[in-house]
The first five atom37 places (N, CA, C, CB, O) and aatype in JSON, in Angstrom:
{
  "aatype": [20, 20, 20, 20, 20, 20, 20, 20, 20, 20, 20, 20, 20, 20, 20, 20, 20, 20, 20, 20, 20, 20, 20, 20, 20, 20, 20, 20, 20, 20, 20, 20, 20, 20, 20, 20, 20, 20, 20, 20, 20, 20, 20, 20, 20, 20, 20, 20, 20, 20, 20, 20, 20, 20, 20, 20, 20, 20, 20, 20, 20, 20, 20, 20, 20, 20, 20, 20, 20, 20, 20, 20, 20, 20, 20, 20, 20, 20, 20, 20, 20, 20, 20, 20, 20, 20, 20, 20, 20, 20, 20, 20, 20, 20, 20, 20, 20, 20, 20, 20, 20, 20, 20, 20, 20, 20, 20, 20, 20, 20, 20, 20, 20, 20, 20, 20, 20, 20, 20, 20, 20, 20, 20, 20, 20, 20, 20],
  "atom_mask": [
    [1, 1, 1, 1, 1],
    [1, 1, 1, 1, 1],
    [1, 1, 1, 1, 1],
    [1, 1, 1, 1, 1],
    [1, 1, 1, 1, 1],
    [1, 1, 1, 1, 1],
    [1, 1, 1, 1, 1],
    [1, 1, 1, 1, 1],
    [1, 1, 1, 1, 1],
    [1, 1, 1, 1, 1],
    [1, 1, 1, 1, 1],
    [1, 1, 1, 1, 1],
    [1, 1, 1, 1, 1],
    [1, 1, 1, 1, 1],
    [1, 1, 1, 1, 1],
    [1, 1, 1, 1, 1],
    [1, 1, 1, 1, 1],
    [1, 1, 1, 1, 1],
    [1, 1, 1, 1, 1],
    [1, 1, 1, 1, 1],
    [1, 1, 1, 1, 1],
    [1, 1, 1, 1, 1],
    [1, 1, 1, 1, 1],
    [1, 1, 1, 1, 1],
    [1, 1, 1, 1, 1],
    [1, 1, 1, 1, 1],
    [1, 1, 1, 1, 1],
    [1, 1, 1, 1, 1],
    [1, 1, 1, 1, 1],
    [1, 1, 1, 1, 1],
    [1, 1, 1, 1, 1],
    [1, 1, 1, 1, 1],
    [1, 1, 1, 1, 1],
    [1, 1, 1, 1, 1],
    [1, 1, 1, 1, 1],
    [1, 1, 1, 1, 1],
    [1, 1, 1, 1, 1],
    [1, 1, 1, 1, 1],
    [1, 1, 1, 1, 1],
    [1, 1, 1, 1, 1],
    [1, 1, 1, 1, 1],
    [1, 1, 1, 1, 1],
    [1, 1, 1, 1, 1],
    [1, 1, 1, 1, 1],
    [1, 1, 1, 1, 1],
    [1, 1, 1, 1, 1],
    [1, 1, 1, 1, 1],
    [1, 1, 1, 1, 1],
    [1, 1, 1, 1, 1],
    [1, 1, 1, 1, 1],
    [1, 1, 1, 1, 1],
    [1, 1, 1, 1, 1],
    [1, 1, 1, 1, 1],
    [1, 1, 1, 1, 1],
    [1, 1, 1, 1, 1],
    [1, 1, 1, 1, 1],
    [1, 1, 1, 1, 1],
    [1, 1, 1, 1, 1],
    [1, 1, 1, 1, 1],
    [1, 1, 1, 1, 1],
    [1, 1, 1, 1, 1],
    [1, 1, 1, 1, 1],
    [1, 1, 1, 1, 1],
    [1, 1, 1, 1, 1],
    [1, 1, 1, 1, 1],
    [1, 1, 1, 1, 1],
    [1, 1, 1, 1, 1],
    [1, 1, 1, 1, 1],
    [1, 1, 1, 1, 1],
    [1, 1, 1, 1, 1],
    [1, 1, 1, 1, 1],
    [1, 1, 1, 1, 1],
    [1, 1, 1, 1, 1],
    [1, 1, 1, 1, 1],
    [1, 1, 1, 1, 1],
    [1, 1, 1, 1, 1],
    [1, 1, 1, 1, 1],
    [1, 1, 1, 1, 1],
    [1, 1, 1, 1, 1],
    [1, 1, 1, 1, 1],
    [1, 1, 1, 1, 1],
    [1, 1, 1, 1, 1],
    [1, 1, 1, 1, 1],
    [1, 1, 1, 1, 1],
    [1, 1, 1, 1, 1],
    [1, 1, 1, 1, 1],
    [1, 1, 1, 1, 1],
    [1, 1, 1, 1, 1],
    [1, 1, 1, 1, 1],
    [1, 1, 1, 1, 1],
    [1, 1, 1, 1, 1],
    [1, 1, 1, 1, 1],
    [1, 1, 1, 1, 1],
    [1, 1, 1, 1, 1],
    [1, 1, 1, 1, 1],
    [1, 1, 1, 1, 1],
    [1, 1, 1, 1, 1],
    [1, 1, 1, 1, 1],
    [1, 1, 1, 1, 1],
    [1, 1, 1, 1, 1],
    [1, 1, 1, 1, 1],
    [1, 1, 1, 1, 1],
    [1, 1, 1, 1, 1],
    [1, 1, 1, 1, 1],
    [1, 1, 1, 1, 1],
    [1, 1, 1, 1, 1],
    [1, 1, 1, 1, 1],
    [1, 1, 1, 1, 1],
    [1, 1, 1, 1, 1],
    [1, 1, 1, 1, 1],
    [1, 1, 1, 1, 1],
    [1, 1, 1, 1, 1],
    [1, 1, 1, 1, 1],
    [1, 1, 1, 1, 1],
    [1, 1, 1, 1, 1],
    [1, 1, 1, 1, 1],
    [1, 1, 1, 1, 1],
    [1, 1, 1, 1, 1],
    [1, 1, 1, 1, 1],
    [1, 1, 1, 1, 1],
    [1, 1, 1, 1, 1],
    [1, 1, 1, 1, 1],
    [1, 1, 1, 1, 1],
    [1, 1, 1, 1, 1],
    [1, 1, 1, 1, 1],
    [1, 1, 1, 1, 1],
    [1, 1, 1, 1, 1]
  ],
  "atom_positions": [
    [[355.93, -11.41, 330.48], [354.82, -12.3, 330.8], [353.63, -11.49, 331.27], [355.23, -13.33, 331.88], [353.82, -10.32, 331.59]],
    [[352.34, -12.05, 331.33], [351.32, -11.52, 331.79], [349.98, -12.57, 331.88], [351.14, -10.33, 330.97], [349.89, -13.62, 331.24]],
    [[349.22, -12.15, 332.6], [347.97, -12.83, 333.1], [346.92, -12.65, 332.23], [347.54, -12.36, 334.39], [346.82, -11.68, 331.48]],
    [[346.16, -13.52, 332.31], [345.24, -13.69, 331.62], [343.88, -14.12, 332.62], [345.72, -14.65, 330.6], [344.19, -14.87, 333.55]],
    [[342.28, -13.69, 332.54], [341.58, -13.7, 333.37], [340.28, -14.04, 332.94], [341.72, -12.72, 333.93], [339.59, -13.1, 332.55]],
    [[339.7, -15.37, 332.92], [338.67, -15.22, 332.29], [337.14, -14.98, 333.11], [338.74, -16.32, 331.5], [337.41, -15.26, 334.27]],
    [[336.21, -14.73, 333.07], [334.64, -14.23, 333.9], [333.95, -14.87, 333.09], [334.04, -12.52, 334.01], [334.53, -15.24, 332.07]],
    [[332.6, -15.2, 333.24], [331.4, -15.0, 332.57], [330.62, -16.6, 332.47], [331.79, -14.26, 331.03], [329.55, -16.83, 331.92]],
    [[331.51, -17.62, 333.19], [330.93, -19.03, 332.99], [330.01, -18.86, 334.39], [332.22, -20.5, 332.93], [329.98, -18.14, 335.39]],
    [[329.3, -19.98, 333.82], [327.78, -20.24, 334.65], [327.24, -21.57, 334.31], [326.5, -19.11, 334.22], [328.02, -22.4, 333.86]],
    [[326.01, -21.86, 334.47], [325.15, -22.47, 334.3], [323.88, -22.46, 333.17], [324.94, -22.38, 335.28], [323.16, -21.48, 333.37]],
    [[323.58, -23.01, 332.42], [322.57, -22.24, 331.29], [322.03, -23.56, 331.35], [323.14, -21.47, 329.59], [322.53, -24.63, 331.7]],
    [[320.64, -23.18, 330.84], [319.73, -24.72, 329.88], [320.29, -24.3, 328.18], [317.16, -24.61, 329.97], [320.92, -23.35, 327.72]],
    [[319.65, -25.64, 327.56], [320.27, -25.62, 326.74], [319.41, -24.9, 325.39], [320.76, -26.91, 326.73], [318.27, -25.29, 325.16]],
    [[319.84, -24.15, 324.79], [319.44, -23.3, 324.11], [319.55, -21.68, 324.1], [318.51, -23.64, 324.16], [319.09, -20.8, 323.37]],
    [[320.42, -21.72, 325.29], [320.64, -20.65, 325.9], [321.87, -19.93, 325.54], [320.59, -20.92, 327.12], [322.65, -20.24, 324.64]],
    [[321.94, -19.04, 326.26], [323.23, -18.08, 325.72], [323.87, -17.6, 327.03], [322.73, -16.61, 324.7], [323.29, -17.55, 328.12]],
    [[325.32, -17.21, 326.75], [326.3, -17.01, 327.63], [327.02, -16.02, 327.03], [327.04, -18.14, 327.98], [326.7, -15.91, 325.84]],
    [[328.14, -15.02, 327.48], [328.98, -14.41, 326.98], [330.57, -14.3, 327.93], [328.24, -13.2, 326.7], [330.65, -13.95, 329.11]],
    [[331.52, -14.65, 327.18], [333.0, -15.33, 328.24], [333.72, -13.87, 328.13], [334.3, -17.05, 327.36], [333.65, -13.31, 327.03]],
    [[334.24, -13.39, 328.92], [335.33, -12.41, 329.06], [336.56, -13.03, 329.27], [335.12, -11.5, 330.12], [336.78, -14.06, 329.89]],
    [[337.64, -12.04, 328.48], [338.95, -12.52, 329.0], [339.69, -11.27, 328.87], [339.63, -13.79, 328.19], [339.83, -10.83, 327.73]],
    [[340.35, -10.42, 330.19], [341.11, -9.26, 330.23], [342.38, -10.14, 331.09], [340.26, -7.77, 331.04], [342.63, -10.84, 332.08]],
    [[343.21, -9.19, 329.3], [344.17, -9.48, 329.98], [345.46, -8.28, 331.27], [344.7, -10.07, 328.78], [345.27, -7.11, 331.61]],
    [[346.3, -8.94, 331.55], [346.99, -7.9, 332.78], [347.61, -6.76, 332.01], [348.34, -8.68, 333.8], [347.84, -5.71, 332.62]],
    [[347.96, -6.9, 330.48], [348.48, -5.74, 329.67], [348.44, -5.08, 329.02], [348.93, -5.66, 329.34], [348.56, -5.6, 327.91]],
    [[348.26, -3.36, 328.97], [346.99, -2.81, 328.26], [347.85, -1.69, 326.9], [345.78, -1.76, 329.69], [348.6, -0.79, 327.29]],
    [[347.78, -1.76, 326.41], [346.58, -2.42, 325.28], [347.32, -3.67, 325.05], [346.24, -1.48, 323.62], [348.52, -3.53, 325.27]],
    [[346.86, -5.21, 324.57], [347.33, -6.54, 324.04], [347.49, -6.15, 322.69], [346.36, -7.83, 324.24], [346.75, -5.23, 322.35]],
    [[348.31, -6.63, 321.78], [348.22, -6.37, 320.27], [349.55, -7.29, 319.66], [348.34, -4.52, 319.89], [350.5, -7.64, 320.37]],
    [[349.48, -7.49, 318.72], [350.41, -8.35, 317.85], [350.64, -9.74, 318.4], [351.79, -7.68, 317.7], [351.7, -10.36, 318.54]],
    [[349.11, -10.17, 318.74], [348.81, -11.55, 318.85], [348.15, -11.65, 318.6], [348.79, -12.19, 319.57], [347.41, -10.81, 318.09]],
    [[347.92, -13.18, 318.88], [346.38, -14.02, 318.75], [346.62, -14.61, 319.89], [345.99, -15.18, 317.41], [347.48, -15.18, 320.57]],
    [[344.97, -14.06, 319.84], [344.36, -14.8, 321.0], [343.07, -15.92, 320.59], [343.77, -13.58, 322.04], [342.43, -15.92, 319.54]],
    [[342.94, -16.67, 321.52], [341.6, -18.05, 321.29], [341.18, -18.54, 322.58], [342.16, -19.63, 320.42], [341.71, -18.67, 323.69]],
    [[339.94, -18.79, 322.0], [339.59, -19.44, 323.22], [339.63, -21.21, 322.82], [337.97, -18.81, 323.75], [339.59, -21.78, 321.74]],
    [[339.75, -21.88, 324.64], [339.6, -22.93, 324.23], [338.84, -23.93, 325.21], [340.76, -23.27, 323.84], [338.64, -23.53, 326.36]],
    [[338.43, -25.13, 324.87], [337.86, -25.58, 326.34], [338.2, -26.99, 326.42], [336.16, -25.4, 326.57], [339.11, -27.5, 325.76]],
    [[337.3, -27.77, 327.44], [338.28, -28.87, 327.74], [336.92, -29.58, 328.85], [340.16, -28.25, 328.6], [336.63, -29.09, 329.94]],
    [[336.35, -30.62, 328.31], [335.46, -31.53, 329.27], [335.85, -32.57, 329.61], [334.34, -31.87, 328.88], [336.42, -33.32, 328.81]],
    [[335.65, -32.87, 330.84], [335.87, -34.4, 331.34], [336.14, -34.98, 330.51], [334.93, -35.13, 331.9], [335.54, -35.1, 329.44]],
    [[337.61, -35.7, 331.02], [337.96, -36.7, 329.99], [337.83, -37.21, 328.45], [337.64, -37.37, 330.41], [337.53, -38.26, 327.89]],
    [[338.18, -36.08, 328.13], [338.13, -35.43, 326.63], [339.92, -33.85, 326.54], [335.78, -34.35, 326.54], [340.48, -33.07, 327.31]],
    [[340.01, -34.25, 325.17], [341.04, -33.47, 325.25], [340.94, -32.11, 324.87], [341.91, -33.99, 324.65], [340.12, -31.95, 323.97]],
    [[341.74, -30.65, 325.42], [341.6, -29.66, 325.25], [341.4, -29.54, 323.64], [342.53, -29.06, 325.92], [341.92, -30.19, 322.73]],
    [[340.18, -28.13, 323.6], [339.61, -28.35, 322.04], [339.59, -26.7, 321.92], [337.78, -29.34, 321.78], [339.01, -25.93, 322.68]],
    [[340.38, -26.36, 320.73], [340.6, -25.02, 320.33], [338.66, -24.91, 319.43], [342.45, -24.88, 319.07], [337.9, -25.72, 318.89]],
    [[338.64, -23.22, 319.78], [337.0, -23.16, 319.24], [337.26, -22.02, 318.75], [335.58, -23.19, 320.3], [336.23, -21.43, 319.06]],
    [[337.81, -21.37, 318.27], [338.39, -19.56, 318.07], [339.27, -18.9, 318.33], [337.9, -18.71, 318.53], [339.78, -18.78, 319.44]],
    [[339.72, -18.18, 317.03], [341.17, -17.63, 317.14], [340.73, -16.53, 316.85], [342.4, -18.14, 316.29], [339.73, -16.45, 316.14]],
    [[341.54, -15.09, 317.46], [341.46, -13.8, 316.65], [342.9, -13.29, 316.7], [340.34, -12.67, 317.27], [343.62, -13.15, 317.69]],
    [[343.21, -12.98, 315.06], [344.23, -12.01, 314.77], [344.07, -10.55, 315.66], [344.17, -11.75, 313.17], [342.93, -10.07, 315.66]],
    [[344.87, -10.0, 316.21], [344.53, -8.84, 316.84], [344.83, -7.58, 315.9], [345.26, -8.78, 318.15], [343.96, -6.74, 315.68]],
    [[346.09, -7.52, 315.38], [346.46, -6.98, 314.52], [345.44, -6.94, 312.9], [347.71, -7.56, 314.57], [345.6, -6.01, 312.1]],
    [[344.79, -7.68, 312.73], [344.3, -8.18, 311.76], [342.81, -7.96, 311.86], [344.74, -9.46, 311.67], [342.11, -7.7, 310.88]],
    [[342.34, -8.1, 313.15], [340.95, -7.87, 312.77], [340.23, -9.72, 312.79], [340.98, -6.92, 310.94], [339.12, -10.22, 312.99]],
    [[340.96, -9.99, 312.61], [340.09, -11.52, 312.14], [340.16, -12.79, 313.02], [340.68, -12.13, 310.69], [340.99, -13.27, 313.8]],
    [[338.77, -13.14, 312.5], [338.62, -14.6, 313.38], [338.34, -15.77, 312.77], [337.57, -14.6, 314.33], [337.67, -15.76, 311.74]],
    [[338.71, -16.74, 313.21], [337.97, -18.21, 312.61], [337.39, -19.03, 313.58], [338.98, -19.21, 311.89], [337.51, -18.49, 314.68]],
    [[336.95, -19.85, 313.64], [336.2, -20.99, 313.6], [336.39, -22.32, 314.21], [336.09, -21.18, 312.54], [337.44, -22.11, 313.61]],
    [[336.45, -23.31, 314.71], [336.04, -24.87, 314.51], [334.88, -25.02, 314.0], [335.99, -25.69, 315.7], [334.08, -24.09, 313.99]],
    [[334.69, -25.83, 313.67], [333.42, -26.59, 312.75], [332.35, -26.49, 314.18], [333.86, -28.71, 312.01], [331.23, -25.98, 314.16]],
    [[332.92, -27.01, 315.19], [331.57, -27.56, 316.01], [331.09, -26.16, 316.57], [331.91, -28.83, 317.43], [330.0, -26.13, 317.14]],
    [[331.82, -25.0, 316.43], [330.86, -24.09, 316.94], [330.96, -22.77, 315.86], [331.23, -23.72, 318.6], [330.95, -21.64, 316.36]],
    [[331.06, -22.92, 314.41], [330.84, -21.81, 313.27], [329.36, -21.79, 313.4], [331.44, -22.18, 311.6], [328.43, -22.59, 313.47]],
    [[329.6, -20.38, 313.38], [327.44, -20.55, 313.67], [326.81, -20.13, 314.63], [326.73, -21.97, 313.92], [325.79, -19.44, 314.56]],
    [[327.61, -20.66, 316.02], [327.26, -20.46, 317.59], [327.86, -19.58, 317.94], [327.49, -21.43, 318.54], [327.33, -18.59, 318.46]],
    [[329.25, -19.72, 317.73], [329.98, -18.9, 319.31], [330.77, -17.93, 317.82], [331.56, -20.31, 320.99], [331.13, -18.25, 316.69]],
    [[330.76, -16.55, 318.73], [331.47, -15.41, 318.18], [332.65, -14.94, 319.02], [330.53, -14.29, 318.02], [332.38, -14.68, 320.2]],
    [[333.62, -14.82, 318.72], [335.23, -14.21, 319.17], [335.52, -12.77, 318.64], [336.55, -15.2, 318.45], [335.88, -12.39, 317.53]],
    [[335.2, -11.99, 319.94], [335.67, -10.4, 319.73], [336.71, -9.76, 320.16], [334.91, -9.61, 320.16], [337.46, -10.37, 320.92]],
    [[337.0, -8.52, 319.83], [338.15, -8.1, 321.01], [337.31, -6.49, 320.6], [340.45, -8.42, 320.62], [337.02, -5.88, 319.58]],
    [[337.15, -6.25, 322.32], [336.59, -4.72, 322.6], [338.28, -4.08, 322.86], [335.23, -4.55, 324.33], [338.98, -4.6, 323.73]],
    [[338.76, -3.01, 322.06], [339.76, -2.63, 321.62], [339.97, -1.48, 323.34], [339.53, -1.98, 319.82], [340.96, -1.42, 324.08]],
    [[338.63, -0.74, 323.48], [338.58, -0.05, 324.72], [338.41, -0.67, 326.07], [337.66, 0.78, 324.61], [338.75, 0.05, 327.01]],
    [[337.92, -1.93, 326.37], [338.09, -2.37, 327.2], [339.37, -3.17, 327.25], [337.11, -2.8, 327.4], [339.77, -3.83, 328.22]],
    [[339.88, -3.05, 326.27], [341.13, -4.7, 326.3], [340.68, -6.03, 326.62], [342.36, -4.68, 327.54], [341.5, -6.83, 327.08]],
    [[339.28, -6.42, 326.41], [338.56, -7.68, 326.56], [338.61, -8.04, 325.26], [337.14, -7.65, 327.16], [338.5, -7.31, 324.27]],
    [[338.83, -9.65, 325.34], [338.57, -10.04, 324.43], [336.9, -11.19, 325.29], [340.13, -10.65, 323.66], [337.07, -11.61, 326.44]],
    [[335.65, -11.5, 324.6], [335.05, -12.14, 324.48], [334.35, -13.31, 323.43], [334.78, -11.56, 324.83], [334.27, -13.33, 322.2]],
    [[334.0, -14.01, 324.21], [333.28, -15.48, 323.53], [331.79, -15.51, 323.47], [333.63, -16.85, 324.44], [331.25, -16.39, 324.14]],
    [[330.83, -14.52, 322.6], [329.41, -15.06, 322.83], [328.98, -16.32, 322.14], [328.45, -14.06, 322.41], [329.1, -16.6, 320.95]],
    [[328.44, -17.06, 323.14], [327.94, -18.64, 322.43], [326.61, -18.55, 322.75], [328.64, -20.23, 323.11], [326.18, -18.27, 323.87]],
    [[325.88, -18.82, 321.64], [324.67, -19.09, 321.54], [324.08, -20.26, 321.21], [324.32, -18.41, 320.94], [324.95, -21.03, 320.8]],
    [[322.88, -20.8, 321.2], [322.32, -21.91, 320.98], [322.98, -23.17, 321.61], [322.22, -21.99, 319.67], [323.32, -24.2, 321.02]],
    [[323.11, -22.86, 322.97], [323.96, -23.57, 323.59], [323.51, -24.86, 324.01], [324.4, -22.9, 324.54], [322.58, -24.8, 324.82]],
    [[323.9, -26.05, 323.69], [323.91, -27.4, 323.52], [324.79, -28.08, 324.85], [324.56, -27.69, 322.03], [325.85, -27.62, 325.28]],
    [[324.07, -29.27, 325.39], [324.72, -29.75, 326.43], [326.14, -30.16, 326.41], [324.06, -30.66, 326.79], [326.93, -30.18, 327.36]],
    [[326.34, -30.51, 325.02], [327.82, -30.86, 324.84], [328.86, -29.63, 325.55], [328.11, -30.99, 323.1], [329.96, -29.56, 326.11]],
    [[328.03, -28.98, 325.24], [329.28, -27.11, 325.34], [329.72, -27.08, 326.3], [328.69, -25.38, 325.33], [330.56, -26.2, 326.52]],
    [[329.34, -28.08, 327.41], [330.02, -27.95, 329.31], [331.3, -28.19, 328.91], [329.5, -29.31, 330.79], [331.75, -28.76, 327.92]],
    [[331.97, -27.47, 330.16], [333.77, -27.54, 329.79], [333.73, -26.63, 330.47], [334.65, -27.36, 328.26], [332.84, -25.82, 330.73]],
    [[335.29, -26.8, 330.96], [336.02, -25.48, 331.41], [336.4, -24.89, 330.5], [337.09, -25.53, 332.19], [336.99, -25.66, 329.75]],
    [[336.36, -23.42, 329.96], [336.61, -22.69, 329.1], [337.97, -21.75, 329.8], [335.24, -22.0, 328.69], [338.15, -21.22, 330.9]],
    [[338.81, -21.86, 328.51], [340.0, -21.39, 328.35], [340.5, -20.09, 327.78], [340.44, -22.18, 327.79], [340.53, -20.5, 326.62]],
    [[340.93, -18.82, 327.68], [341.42, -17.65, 327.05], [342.97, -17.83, 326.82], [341.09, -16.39, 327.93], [343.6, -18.14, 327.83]],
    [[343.48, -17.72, 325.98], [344.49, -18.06, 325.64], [345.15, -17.31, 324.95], [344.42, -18.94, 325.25], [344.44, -16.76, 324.11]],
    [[346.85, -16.85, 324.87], [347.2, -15.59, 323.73], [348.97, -16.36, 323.86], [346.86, -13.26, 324.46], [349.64, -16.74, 324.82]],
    [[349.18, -16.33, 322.42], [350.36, -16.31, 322.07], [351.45, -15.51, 322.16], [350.29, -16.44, 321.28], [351.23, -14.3, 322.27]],
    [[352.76, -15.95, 322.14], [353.83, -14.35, 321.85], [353.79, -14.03, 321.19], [355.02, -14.03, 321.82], [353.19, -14.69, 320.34]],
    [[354.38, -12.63, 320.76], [353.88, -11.52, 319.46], [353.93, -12.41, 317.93], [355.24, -9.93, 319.31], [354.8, -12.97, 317.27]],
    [[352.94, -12.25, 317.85], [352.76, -13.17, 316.09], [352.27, -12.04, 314.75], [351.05, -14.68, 316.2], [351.52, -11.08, 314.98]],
    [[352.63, -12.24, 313.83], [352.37, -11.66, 312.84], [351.82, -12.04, 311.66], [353.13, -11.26, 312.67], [352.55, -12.89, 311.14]],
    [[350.96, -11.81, 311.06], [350.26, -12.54, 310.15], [349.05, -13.59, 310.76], [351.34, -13.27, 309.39], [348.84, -14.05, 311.88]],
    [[348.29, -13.73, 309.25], [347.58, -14.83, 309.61], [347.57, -16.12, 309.27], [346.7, -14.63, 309.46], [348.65, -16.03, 308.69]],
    [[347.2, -17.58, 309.1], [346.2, -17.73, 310.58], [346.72, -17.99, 311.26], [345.2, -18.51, 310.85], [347.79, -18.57, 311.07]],
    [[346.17, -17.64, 312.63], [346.31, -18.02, 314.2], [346.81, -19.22, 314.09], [345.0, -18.07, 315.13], [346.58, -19.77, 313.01]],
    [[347.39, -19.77, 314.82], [347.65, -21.12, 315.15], [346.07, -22.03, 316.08], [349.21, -20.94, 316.22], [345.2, -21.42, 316.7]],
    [[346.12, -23.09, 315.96], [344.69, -23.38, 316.25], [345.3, -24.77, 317.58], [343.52, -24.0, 314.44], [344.64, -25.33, 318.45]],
    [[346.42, -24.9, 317.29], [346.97, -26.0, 318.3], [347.67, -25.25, 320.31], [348.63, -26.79, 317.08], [348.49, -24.37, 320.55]],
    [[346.85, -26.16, 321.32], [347.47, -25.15, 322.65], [348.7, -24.98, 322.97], [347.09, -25.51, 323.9], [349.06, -24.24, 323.89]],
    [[349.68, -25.81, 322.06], [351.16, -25.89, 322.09], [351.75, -24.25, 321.81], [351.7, -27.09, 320.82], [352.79, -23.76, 322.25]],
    [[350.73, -23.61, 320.93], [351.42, -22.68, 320.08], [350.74, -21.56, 321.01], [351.14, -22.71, 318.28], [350.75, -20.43, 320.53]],
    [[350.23, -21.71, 322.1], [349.45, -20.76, 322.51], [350.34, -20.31, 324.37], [347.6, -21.52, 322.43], [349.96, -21.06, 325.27]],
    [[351.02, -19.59, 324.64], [352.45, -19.66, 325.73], [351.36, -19.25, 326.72], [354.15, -18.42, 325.53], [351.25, -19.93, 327.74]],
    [[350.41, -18.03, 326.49], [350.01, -17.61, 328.4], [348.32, -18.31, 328.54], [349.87, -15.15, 328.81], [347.65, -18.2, 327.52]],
    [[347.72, -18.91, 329.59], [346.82, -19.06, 329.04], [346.14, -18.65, 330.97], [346.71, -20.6, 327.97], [346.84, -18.54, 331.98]],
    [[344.55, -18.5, 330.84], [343.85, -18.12, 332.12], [343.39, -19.63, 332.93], [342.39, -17.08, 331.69], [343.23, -20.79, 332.56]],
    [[343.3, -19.01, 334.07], [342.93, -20.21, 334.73], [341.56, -21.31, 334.02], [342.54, -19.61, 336.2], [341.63, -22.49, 333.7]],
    [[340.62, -20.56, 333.97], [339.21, -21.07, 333.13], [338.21, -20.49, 334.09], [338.95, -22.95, 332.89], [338.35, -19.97, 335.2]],
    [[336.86, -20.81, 333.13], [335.7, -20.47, 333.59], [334.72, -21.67, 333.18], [335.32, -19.09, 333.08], [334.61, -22.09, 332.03]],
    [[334.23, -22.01, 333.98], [333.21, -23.19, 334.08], [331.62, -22.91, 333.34], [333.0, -23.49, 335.8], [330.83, -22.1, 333.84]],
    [[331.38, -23.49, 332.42], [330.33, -23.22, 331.68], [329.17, -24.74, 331.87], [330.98, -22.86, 330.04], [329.57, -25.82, 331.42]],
    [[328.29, -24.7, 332.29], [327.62, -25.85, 332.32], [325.95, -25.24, 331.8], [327.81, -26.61, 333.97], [325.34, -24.23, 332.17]],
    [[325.55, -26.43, 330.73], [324.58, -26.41, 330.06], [323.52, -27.36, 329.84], [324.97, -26.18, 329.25], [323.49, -27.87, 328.72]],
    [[322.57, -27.76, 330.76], [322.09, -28.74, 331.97], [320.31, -28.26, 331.75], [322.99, -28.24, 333.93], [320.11, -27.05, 331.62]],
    [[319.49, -28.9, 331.73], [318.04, -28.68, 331.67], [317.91, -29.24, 333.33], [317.1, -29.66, 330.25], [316.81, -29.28, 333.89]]
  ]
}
């Protein structure tokens, strides 16, 4: 098992930009996927990005292809979320999330399939 830690939520107007960290407790992470995910008031947790680690690759939800980018800095062992053009909808607690060792792609996009996940980071996007 291991921890997961996410940084980087705040406050923004909308149009604005943010960038989410998530280090995890075990170094180097690899032969997972990891995603982020978030979750607003009374609304249900909503997967927004997956990355193969092994693989190199990422995908998408519809509501933020375009906006938000999913990296993994290989030397820091961070994985991050830059979201841009940030829209009031985007408030949520934001989630980092990583599966047990998986192979192949795609990621799983459901939080069932996702075993360790971080406490969250609060993102609010407010004029």
């Amino acid at each position: 098992a291991f921890d997961l830690m996410e940084s980087g939520g705040s406050s923004v107007q909308p149009g604005g930009s943010l960038r989410l960290s998530c280090a995890p407790s075990i170094n180097p992470i690899r032969s997972r996927c990891m995603g982020w995910f978030r979750q607003a008031p009374g609304k249900e947790r909503e997967g927004l990005a997956t990355f193969y680690i092994e693989g190199n690759t990422a995908h998408y939800a519809e509501s933020v292809r375009g906006r938000f980018t999913i990296s993994l800095d290989n030397a820091k062992n961070t994985l991050y979320l830059q979201m841009n053009s940030l829209k009031s909808d985007d408030s949520a607690m934001y989630y980092c999330a990583a599966t047990a060792p998986w192979y192949g792609t795609p990621c799983p996009t459901l939080e069932v399939d996702y075993r360790y996940w971080g406490q969250g980071t609060q993102v609010t996007v407010s004029s």
